PDB file of C-alpha atoms in Angstrom:
ATOM      1  CA  UNK A 129      64.684   5.776  -2.256  1.00 40.00           C
ATOM      2  CA  UNK A 130      62.182   8.833  -0.996  1.00 42.00           C
ATOM      3  CA  UNK A 131      59.111   8.983  -2.820  1.00 39.00           C
ATOM      4  CA  UNK A 132      58.424  12.173  -4.801  1.00 41.00           C
ATOM      5  CA  UNK A 133      55.700  14.252  -3.412  1.00 42.00           C
ATOM      6  CA  UNK A 134      52.359  14.354  -5.549  1.00 41.00           C
ATOM      7  CA  UNK A 135      51.980  17.974  -7.106  1.00 39.00           C
ATOM      8  CA  UNK A 136      49.589  20.094  -5.056  1.00 37.00           C
ATOM      9  CA  UNK A 137      47.289  20.472  -7.929  1.00 37.00           C
ATOM     10  CA  UNK A 138      46.651  16.991  -7.993  1.00 37.00           C
ATOM     11  CA  UNK A 139      46.216  16.321  -4.347  1.00 37.00           C
ATOM     12  CA  UNK A 140      43.675  19.181  -4.408  1.00 37.00           C
ATOM     13  CA  UNK A 141      41.658  17.685  -7.284  1.00 35.00           C
ATOM     14  CA  UNK A 142      41.606  14.264  -5.402  1.00 37.00           C
ATOM     15  CA  UNK A 143      40.637  15.398  -2.002  1.00 39.00           C
ATOM     16  CA  UNK A 144      37.887  17.510  -3.295  1.00 41.00           C
ATOM     17  CA  UNK A 145      36.251  14.811  -5.466  1.00 42.00           C
ATOM     18  CA  UNK A 146      33.303  13.327  -4.854  1.00 44.00           C
ATOM     19  CA  UNK A 147      33.925   9.566  -4.333  1.00 46.00           C
ATOM     20  CA  UNK A 148      32.648   7.364  -7.293  1.00 50.00           C
ATOM     21  CA  UNK A 149      29.405   5.785  -6.996  1.00 54.00           C
ATOM     22  CA  UNK A 150      29.627   1.803  -6.611  1.00 51.00           C
ATOM     23  CA  UNK A 151      32.769   2.127  -4.656  1.00 63.00           C
ATOM     24  CA  UNK A 152      31.377  -0.111  -1.865  1.00 69.00           C
ATOM     25  CA  UNK A 153      32.185  -3.797  -1.641  1.00 80.00           C
ATOM     26  CA  UNK A 154      29.916  -6.795  -2.171  1.00 82.00           C
ATOM     27  CA  UNK A 155      30.318  -7.553   1.534  1.00 85.00           C
ATOM     28  CA  UNK A 156      29.499  -4.123   2.502  1.00 83.00           C
ATOM     29  CA  UNK A 157      26.448  -4.027   0.353  1.00 85.00           C
ATOM     30  CA  UNK A 158      25.237  -7.434   1.738  1.00 89.00           C
ATOM     31  CA  UNK A 159      25.976  -6.033   5.483  1.00 89.00           C
ATOM     32  CA  UNK A 160      23.813  -2.944   4.492  1.00 90.00           C
ATOM     33  CA  UNK A 161      20.947  -5.259   2.502  1.00 91.00           C
ATOM     34  CA  UNK A 162      20.797  -7.918   5.692  1.00 93.00           C
ATOM     35  CA  UNK A 163      20.381  -4.729   8.374  1.00 91.00           C
ATOM     36  CA  UNK A 164      17.879  -2.862   6.159  1.00 94.00           C
ATOM     37  CA  UNK A 165      15.631  -6.391   5.664  1.00 95.00           C
ATOM     38  CA  UNK A 166      16.087  -6.755   8.925  1.00 95.00           C
ATOM     39  CA  UNK A 167      14.591  -3.371  10.040  1.00 95.00           C
ATOM     40  CA  UNK A 168      11.855  -3.937   7.305  1.00 96.00           C
ATOM     41  CA  UNK A 169      10.925  -7.025   8.933  1.00 97.00           C
ATOM     42  CA  UNK A 170      10.690  -5.578  12.642  1.00 96.00           C
ATOM     43  CA  UNK A 171       8.859  -2.809  11.466  1.00 96.00           C
ATOM     44  CA  UNK A 172       6.247  -5.396   9.321  1.00 97.00           C
ATOM     45  CA  UNK A 173       5.982  -7.174  12.551  1.00 96.00           C
ATOM     46  CA  UNK A 174       5.297  -4.005  14.863  1.00 95.00           C
ATOM     47  CA  UNK A 175       2.614  -2.925  12.288  1.00 95.00           C
ATOM     48  CA  UNK A 176       1.014  -6.045  12.016  1.00 95.00           C
ATOM     49  CA  UNK A 177       1.153  -6.211  16.051  1.00 94.00           C
ATOM     50  CA  UNK A 178      -0.791  -2.781  16.047  1.00 92.00           C
ATOM     51  CA  UNK A 179      -3.198  -3.553  13.262  1.00 92.00           C
ATOM     52  CA  UNK A 180      -4.166  -6.729  15.345  1.00 91.00           C
ATOM     53  CA  UNK A 181      -4.351  -4.576  18.319  1.00 88.00           C
ATOM     54  CA  UNK A 182      -6.597  -1.824  17.025  1.00 87.00           C
ATOM     55  CA  UNK A 183      -8.864  -4.570  16.036  1.00 87.00           C
ATOM     56  CA  UNK A 184      -9.258  -5.965  19.636  1.00 84.00           C
ATOM     57  CA  UNK A 185      -9.730  -2.740  20.703  1.00 80.00           C
ATOM     58  CA  UNK A 186     -12.546  -2.157  18.248  1.00 79.00           C
ATOM     59  CA  UNK A 187     -14.021  -5.197  18.832  1.00 78.00           C
ATOM     60  CA  UNK A 188     -13.805  -4.795  22.933  1.00 72.00           C
ATOM     61  CA  UNK A 189     -15.281  -1.080  22.271  1.00 67.00           C
ATOM     62  CA  UNK A 190     -18.395  -2.313  20.601  1.00 63.00           C
ATOM     63  CA  UNK A 191     -19.190  -4.354  23.520  1.00 63.00           C
ATOM     64  CA  UNK A 192     -18.315  -1.976  25.688  1.00 63.00           C
ATOM     65  CA  UNK A 193     -20.050   1.094  25.008  1.00 62.00           C
ATOM     66  CA  UNK A 194     -23.483   1.070  26.688  1.00 61.00           C
ATOM     67  CA  UNK A 195     -24.072   4.051  28.742  1.00 64.00           C
ATOM     68  CA  UNK A 196     -21.304   6.041  27.215  1.00 68.00           C
ATOM     69  CA  UNK A 197     -21.396   9.892  27.691  1.00 73.00           C
ATOM     70  CA  UNK A 198     -19.948  12.594  24.875  1.00 74.00           C
ATOM     71  CA  UNK A 199     -16.918  12.501  26.701  1.00 77.00           C
ATOM     72  CA  UNK A 200     -16.370   8.740  26.642  1.00 71.00           C
ATOM     73  CA  UNK A 201     -17.217   8.535  22.953  1.00 72.00           C
ATOM     74  CA  UNK A 202     -14.891  11.349  21.939  1.00 76.00           C
ATOM     75  CA  UNK A 203     -12.147   9.843  24.188  1.00 78.00           C
ATOM     76  CA  UNK A 204     -12.264   6.751  22.295  1.00 76.00           C
ATOM     77  CA  UNK A 205     -12.657   8.407  19.163  1.00 78.00           C
ATOM     78  CA  UNK A 206      -9.454  10.067  19.508  1.00 83.00           C
ATOM     79  CA  UNK A 207      -7.621   7.087  20.750  1.00 82.00           C
ATOM     80  CA  UNK A 208      -8.708   5.252  17.618  1.00 83.00           C
ATOM     81  CA  UNK A 209      -7.512   7.935  15.774  1.00 88.00           C
ATOM     82  CA  UNK A 210      -4.251   7.839  17.188  1.00 90.00           C
ATOM     83  CA  UNK A 211      -3.720   4.126  17.132  1.00 89.00           C
ATOM     84  CA  UNK A 212      -4.657   4.314  13.211  1.00 91.00           C
ATOM     85  CA  UNK A 213      -1.704   7.250  12.591  1.00 94.00           C
ATOM     86  CA  UNK A 214       0.735   4.922  14.435  1.00 93.00           C
ATOM     87  CA  UNK A 215      -0.572   2.120  12.322  1.00 93.00           C
ATOM     88  CA  UNK A 216      -0.242   4.465   9.470  1.00 95.00           C
ATOM     89  CA  UNK A 217       3.077   6.014  10.220  1.00 96.00           C
ATOM     90  CA  UNK A 218       4.790   2.439  10.600  1.00 95.00           C
ATOM     91  CA  UNK A 219       3.348   1.273   7.356  1.00 96.00           C
ATOM     92  CA  UNK A 220       5.518   4.551   5.656  1.00 95.00           C
ATOM     93  CA  UNK A 221       8.347   3.591   7.741  1.00 95.00           C
ATOM     94  CA  UNK A 222       8.160  -0.067   5.972  1.00 96.00           C
ATOM     95  CA  UNK A 223       7.574   1.628   2.717  1.00 95.00           C
ATOM     96  CA  UNK A 224      11.228   3.891   3.274  1.00 94.00           C
ATOM     97  CA  UNK A 225      13.096   0.890   3.911  1.00 95.00           C
ATOM     98  CA  UNK A 226      12.037  -0.991   1.210  1.00 96.00           C
ATOM     99  CA  UNK A 227      12.737   2.007  -1.251  1.00 94.00           C
ATOM    100  CA  UNK A 228      16.065   2.022   0.048  1.00 94.00           C
ATOM    101  CA  UNK A 229      16.522  -1.675  -0.664  1.00 94.00           C
ATOM    102  CA  UNK A 230      15.664  -1.010  -4.030  1.00 94.00           C
ATOM    103  CA  UNK A 231      18.349   2.113  -4.279  1.00 92.00           C
ATOM    104  CA  UNK A 232      20.837  -0.474  -2.974  1.00 91.00           C
ATOM    105  CA  UNK A 233      19.806  -2.813  -5.892  1.00 90.00           C
ATOM    106  CA  UNK A 234      20.176   0.354  -8.231  1.00 90.00           C
ATOM    107  CA  UNK A 235      23.206   1.564  -6.748  1.00 88.00           C
ATOM    108  CA  UNK A 236      21.763   5.005  -5.760  1.00 90.00           C
ATOM    109  CA  UNK A 237      21.753   3.726  -2.049  1.00 92.00           C
ATOM    110  CA  UNK A 238      23.692   6.233   0.254  1.00 91.00           C
ATOM    111  CA  UNK A 239      23.517   9.359  -2.534  1.00 93.00           C
ATOM    112  CA  UNK A 240      21.312  12.091  -2.590  1.00 94.00           C
ATOM    113  CA  UNK A 241      18.294  12.113  -4.680  1.00 92.00           C
ATOM    114  CA  UNK A 242      18.369  15.549  -4.865  1.00 94.00           C
ATOM    115  CA  UNK A 243      21.814  16.860  -5.554  1.00 94.00           C
ATOM    116  CA  UNK A 244      23.884  13.532  -5.910  1.00 93.00           C
ATOM    117  CA  UNK A 245      26.455  14.224  -2.991  1.00 93.00           C
ATOM    118  CA  UNK A 246      27.126  11.070  -0.850  1.00 91.00           C
ATOM    119  CA  UNK A 247      25.067  10.681   2.295  1.00 91.00           C
ATOM    120  CA  UNK A 248      27.241  10.965   5.220  1.00 90.00           C
ATOM    121  CA  UNK A 249      27.505   7.621   6.765  1.00 87.00           C
ATOM    122  CA  UNK A 250      26.911   8.589  10.133  1.00 89.00           C
ATOM    123  CA  UNK A 251      23.418   9.846   8.864  1.00 90.00           C
ATOM    124  CA  UNK A 252      22.766   6.372   7.201  1.00 88.00           C
ATOM    125  CA  UNK A 253      23.698   5.195  10.328  1.00 86.00           C
ATOM    126  CA  UNK A 254      21.369   6.975  12.318  1.00 88.00           C
ATOM    127  CA  UNK A 255      18.490   6.771   9.360  1.00 89.00           C
ATOM    128  CA  UNK A 256      19.202   3.799   6.922  1.00 90.00           C
ATOM    129  CA  UNK A 257      16.577   4.785   4.611  1.00 91.00           C
ATOM    130  CA  UNK A 258      17.929   8.471   3.692  1.00 92.00           C
ATOM    131  CA  UNK A 259      17.322   9.699   0.325  1.00 92.00           C
ATOM    132  CA  UNK A 260      18.648  13.221   0.986  1.00 93.00           C
ATOM    133  CA  UNK A 261      22.068  14.579   2.542  1.00 93.00           C
ATOM    134  CA  UNK A 262      22.204  16.938   5.442  1.00 92.00           C
ATOM    135  CA  UNK A 263      22.263  19.750   3.471  1.00 93.00           C
ATOM    136  CA  UNK A 264      19.057  19.055   1.015  1.00 94.00           C
ATOM    137  CA  UNK A 265      16.825  17.755   3.878  1.00 92.00           C
ATOM    138  CA  UNK A 266      17.570  20.990   5.933  1.00 93.00           C
ATOM    139  CA  UNK A 267      16.445  23.110   2.718  1.00 92.00           C
ATOM    140  CA  UNK A 268      13.450  20.713   2.391  1.00 91.00           C
ATOM    141  CA  UNK A 269      12.375  20.931   5.984  1.00 92.00           C
ATOM    142  CA  UNK A 270      12.813  25.077   5.593  1.00 90.00           C
ATOM    143  CA  UNK A 271       9.867  25.059   2.753  1.00 80.00           C
TER     144      UNK A 271
END
């Protein structure tokens, strides 16, 4: 017995339809959660290490600043600002991953916060804490 072909109108509707939210299995959700938690923990450890290094360098600079001229002082100030910027960037990335975990719990992970479309799996693989689809992110960056 041959299958009857699905009418073109129904097939076209199905092909163009957005996937329903919550179609992720519990195993897939748990795999994502574990990966996000591991990433968060890695970033937190890197942030903590950076803060420790900043503290140690500041202690060293206090004892090793005798005889510094203006250029030395400027260099040390620039290095300190760079280190603080790195620490702040790490803290922001931790925050992004924590937000992704919240979105996962709420059922919004993998969906664009702006347009509501699914965020491509490739984008999530490259940037797991993405909250915008490629199109919306490009529009945001142009502003």
